[in-house]
Tab-separated table of C-alpha atoms in Angstrom:
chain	number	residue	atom	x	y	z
A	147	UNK	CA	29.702	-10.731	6.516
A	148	UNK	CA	27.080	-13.081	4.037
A	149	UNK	CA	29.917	-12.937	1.299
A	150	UNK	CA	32.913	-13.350	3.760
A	151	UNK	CA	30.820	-16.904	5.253
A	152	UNK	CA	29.713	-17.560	2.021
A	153	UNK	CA	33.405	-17.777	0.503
A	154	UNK	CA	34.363	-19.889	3.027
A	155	UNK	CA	32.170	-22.299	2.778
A	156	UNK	CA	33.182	-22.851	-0.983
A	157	UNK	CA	36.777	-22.687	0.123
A	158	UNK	CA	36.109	-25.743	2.559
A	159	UNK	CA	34.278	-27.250	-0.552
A	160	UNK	CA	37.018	-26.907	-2.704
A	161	UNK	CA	39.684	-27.852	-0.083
A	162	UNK	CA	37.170	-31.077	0.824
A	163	UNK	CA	36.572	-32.334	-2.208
A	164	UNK	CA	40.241	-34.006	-3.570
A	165	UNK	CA	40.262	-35.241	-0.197
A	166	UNK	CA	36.869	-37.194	0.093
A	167	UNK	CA	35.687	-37.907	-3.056
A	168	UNK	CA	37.103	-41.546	-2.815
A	169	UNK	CA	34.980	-42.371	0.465
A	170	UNK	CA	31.836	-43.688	0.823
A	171	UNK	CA	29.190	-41.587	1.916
A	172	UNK	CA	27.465	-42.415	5.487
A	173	UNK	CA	24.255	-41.239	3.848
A	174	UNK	CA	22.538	-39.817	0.471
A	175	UNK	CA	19.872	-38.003	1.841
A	176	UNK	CA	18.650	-36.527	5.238
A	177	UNK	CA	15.048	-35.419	5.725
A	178	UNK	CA	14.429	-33.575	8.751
A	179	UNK	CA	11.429	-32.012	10.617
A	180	UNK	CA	10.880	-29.445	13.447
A	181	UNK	CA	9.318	-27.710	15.803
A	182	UNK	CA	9.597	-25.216	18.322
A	183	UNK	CA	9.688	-21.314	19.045
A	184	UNK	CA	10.737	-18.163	17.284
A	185	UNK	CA	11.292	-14.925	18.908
A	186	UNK	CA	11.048	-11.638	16.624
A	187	UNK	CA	14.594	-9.586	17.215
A	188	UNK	CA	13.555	-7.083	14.323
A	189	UNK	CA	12.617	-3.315	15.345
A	190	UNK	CA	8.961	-1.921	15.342
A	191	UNK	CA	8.725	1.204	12.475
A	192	UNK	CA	9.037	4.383	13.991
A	193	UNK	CA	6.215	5.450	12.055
A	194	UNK	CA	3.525	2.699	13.801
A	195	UNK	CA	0.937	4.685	16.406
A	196	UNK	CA	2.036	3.961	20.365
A	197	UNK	CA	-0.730	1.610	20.627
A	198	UNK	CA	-0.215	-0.493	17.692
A	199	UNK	CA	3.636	-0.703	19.107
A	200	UNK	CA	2.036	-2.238	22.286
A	201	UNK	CA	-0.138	-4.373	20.519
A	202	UNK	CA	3.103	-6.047	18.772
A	203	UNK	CA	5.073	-6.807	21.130
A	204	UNK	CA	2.384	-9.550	22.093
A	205	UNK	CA	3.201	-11.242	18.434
A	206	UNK	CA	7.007	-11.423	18.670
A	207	UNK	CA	7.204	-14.968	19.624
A	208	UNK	CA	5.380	-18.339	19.022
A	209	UNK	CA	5.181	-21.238	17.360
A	210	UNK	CA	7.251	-22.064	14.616
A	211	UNK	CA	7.946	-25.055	12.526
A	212	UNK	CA	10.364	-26.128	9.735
A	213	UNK	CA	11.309	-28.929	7.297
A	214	UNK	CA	13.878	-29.576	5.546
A	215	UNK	CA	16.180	-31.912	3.074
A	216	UNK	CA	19.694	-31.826	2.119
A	217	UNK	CA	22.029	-33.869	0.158
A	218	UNK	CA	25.785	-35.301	0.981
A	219	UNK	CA	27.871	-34.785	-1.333
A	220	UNK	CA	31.365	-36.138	0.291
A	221	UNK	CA	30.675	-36.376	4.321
A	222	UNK	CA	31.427	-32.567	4.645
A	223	UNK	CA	30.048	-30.678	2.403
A	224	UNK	CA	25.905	-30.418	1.934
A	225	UNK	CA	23.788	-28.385	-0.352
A	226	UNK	CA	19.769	-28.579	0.970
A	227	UNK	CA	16.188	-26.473	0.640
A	228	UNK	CA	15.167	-25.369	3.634
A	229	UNK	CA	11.059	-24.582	4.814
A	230	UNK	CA	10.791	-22.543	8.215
A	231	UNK	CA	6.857	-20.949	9.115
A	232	UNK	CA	6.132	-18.794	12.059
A	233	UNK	CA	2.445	-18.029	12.430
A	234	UNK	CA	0.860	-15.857	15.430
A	235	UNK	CA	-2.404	-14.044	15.998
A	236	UNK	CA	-3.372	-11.408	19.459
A	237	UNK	CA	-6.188	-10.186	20.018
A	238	UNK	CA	-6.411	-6.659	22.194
A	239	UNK	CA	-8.555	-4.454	23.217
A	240	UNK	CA	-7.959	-0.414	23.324
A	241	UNK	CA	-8.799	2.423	24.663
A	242	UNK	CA	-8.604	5.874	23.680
A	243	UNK	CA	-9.795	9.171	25.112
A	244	UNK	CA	-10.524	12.468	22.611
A	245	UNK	CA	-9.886	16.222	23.307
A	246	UNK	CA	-13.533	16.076	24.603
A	247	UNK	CA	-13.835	13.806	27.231
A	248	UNK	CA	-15.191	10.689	25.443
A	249	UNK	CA	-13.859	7.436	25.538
A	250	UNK	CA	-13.337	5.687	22.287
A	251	UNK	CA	-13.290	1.956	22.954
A	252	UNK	CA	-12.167	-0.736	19.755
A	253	UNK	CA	-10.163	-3.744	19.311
A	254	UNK	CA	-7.229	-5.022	17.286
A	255	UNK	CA	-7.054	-9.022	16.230
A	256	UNK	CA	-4.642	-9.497	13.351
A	257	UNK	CA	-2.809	-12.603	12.441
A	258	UNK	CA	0.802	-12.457	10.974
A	259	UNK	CA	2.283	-15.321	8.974
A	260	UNK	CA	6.329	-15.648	8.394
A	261	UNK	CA	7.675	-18.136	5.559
A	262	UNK	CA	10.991	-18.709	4.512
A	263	UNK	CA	11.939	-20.831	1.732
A	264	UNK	CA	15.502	-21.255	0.798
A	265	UNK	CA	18.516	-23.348	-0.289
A	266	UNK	CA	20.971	-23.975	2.028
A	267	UNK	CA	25.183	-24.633	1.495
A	268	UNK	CA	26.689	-26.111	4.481
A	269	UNK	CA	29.553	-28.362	6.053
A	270	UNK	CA	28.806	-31.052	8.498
A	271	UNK	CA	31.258	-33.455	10.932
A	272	UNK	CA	30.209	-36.869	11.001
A	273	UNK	CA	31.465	-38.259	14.436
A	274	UNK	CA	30.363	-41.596	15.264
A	275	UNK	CA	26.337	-41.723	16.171
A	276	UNK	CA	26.975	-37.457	16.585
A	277	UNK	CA	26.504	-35.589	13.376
A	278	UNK	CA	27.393	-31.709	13.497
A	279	UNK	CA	26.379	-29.082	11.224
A	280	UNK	CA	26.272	-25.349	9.910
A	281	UNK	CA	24.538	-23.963	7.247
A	282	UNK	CA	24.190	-20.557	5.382
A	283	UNK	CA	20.440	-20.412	3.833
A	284	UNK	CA	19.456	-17.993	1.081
A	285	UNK	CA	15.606	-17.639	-0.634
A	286	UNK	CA	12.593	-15.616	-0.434
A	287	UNK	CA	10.970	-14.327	2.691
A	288	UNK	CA	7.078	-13.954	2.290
A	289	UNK	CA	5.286	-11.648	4.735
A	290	UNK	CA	1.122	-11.978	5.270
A	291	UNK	CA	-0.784	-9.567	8.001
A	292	UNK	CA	-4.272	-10.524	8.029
A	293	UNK	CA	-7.250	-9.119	10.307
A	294	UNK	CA	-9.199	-5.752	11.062
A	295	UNK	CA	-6.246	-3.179	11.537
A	296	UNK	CA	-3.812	-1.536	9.463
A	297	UNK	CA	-0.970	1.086	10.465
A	298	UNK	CA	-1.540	3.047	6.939
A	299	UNK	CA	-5.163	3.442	6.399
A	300	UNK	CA	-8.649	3.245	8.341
A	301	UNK	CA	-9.839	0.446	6.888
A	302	UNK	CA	-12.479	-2.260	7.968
A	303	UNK	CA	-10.734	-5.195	6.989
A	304	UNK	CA	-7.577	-5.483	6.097
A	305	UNK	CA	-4.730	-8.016	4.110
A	306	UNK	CA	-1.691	-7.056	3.421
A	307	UNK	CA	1.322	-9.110	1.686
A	308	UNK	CA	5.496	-8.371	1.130
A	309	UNK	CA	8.307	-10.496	-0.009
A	310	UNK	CA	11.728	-10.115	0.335
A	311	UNK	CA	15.411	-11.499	0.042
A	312	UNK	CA	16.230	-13.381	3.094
A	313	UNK	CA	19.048	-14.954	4.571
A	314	UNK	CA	19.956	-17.140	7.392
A	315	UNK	CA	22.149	-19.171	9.234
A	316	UNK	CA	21.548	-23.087	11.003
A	317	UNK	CA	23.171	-24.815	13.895
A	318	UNK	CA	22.283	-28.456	14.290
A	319	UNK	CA	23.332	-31.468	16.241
A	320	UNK	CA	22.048	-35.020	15.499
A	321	UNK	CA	22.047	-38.182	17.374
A	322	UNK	CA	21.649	-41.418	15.555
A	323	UNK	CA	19.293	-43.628	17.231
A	324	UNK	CA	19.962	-46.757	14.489
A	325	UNK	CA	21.144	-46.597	10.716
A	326	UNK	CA	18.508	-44.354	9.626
A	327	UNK	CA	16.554	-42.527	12.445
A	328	UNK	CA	18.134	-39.788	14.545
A	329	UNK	CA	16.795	-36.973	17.025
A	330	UNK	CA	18.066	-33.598	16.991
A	331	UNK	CA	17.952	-30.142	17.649
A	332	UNK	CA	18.825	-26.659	15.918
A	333	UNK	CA	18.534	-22.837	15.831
A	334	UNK	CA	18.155	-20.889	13.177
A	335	UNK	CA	18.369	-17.218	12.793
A	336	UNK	CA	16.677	-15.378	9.575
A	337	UNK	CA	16.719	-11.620	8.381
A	338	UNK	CA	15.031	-9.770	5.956
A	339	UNK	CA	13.697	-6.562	5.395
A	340	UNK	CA	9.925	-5.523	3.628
A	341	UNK	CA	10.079	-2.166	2.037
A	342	UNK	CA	6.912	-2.520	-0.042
A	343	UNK	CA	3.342	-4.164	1.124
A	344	UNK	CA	0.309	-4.909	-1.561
A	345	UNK	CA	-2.588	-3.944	0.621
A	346	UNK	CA	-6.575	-4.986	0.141
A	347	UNK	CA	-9.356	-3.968	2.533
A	348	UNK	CA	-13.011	-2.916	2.993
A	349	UNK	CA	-13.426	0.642	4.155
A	350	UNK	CA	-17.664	1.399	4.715
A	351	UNK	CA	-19.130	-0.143	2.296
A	352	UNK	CA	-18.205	-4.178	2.862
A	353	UNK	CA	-19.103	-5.065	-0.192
A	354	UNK	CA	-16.463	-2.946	-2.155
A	355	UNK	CA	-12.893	-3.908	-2.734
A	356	UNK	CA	-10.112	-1.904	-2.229
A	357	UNK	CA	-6.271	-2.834	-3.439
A	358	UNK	CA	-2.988	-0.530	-2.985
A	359	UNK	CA	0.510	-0.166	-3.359
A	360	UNK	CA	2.258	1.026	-0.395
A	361	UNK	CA	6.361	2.086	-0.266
A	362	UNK	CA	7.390	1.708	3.378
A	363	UNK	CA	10.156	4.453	4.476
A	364	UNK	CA	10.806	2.065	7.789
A	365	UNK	CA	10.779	-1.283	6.726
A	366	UNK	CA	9.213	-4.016	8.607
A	367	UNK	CA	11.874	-6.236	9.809
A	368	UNK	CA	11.539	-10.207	9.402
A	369	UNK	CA	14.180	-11.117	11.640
A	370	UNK	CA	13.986	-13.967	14.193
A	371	UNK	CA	15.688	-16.542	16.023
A	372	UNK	CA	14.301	-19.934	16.313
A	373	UNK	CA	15.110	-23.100	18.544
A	374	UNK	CA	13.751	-26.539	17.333
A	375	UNK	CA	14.023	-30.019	18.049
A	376	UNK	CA	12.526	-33.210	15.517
A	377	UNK	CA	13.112	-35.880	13.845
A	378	UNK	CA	15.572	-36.856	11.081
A	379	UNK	CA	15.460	-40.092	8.753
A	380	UNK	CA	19.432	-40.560	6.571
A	381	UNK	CA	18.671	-42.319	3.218
């Protein structure tokens, strides 16, 4: 599916290019900003404890932000870099009763941190003060869960960090509101998968250090859709 979009974009490019490299270009440059929501669509591992499954679905959505450039090259074909961030922390309390009868009583408050940092090939329809576009995005995915809880170990503290491949997709409209300023609005959808996570932590003694390599069997998904809206300035 990524190679099959992929190809056709070029194919457009190629088809576009005899045919508009004579005309002027409406624009050189459009830098764009946004803001808005993502919601996580990736799977929890099977391998997470019931509770810490509960605990996540609290951090599947929230805030997210983007920015991003790109670059006419002949009023239909764009190349770009793309920036999108998703950051969301939860705090929760939980409960647990033992084989004895006592009650067990801690809390989790983690934050997790999504960036995506790409370039982007796309094709765009310039129609009057609307401006349409689509865009496939490719880059690295970074991955950052930060707090006092871990799936894998027992530590005190914990930080953990992944990267990835990613790839997306990006659906935008724009309406001009004079020659350079325009308002508009897009959704993006990003995938990627984290099979490996470089772990630090405290475990009794707070003062010592601990760093680890850990393989993941069920990789922690990355994928999310995101609605936006922001501004755009055409050079």
């Amino acid at each position: 599916m990524k190679k099959t979009l992929l190809l056709t974009l070029l194919l457009i490019l190629g088809m576009s290019i005899p045919i508009h490299a004579q005309s002027k270009k409406d624009y050189i440059v459009r830098a764009a900003i946004n803001a808005g929501w993502t919601i996580k669509t990736g799977k929890t591992p099977n391998a997470y404890p019931l509770y810490y499954k509960d605990y996540l679905y609290n951090v599947k959505q929230g805030f997210a932000a983007d920015a991003n450039v790109q670059f006419n090259i002949n009023n239909m074909f764009v190349i770009g870099l793309h920036y999108d961030y998703f950051r969301k922390s939860h705090s929760m309390p939980l409960f647990q009763t033992t084989e004895d009868g006592n009650t067990l009583s801690w809390s989790i408050n983690n934050t997790y941190t999504h960036d995506f940092i790409a370039f982007s090939l796309g094709i765009q329809k310039i129609d009057g003060k609307s401006r349409y576009m689509i865009q496939y995005m490719i880059g690295l995915m970074n991955y950052k869960e930060d707090g006092n809880y871990s799936p894998y170990n027992k530590w005190l503290t914990n930080y953990s960090v992944g990267h990835c491949l990613g790839h997306g997709m990006m659906a935008g409209y724009d309406y001009m509101l004079n020659e350079h300023t325009a308002i508009g609005i897009e959704v993006t959808y990003c995938i990627g998968n984290i099979t490996k996570l470089n772990q630090q932590g405290h475990l009794d003694n707070l003062n010592e250090l601990v760093s680890e390599t850990i393989y993941l069997n069920d990789p922690i998904s990355l994928s999310r859709i995101s609605p936006k809206a922001g501004l755009r300035y055409y050079f």
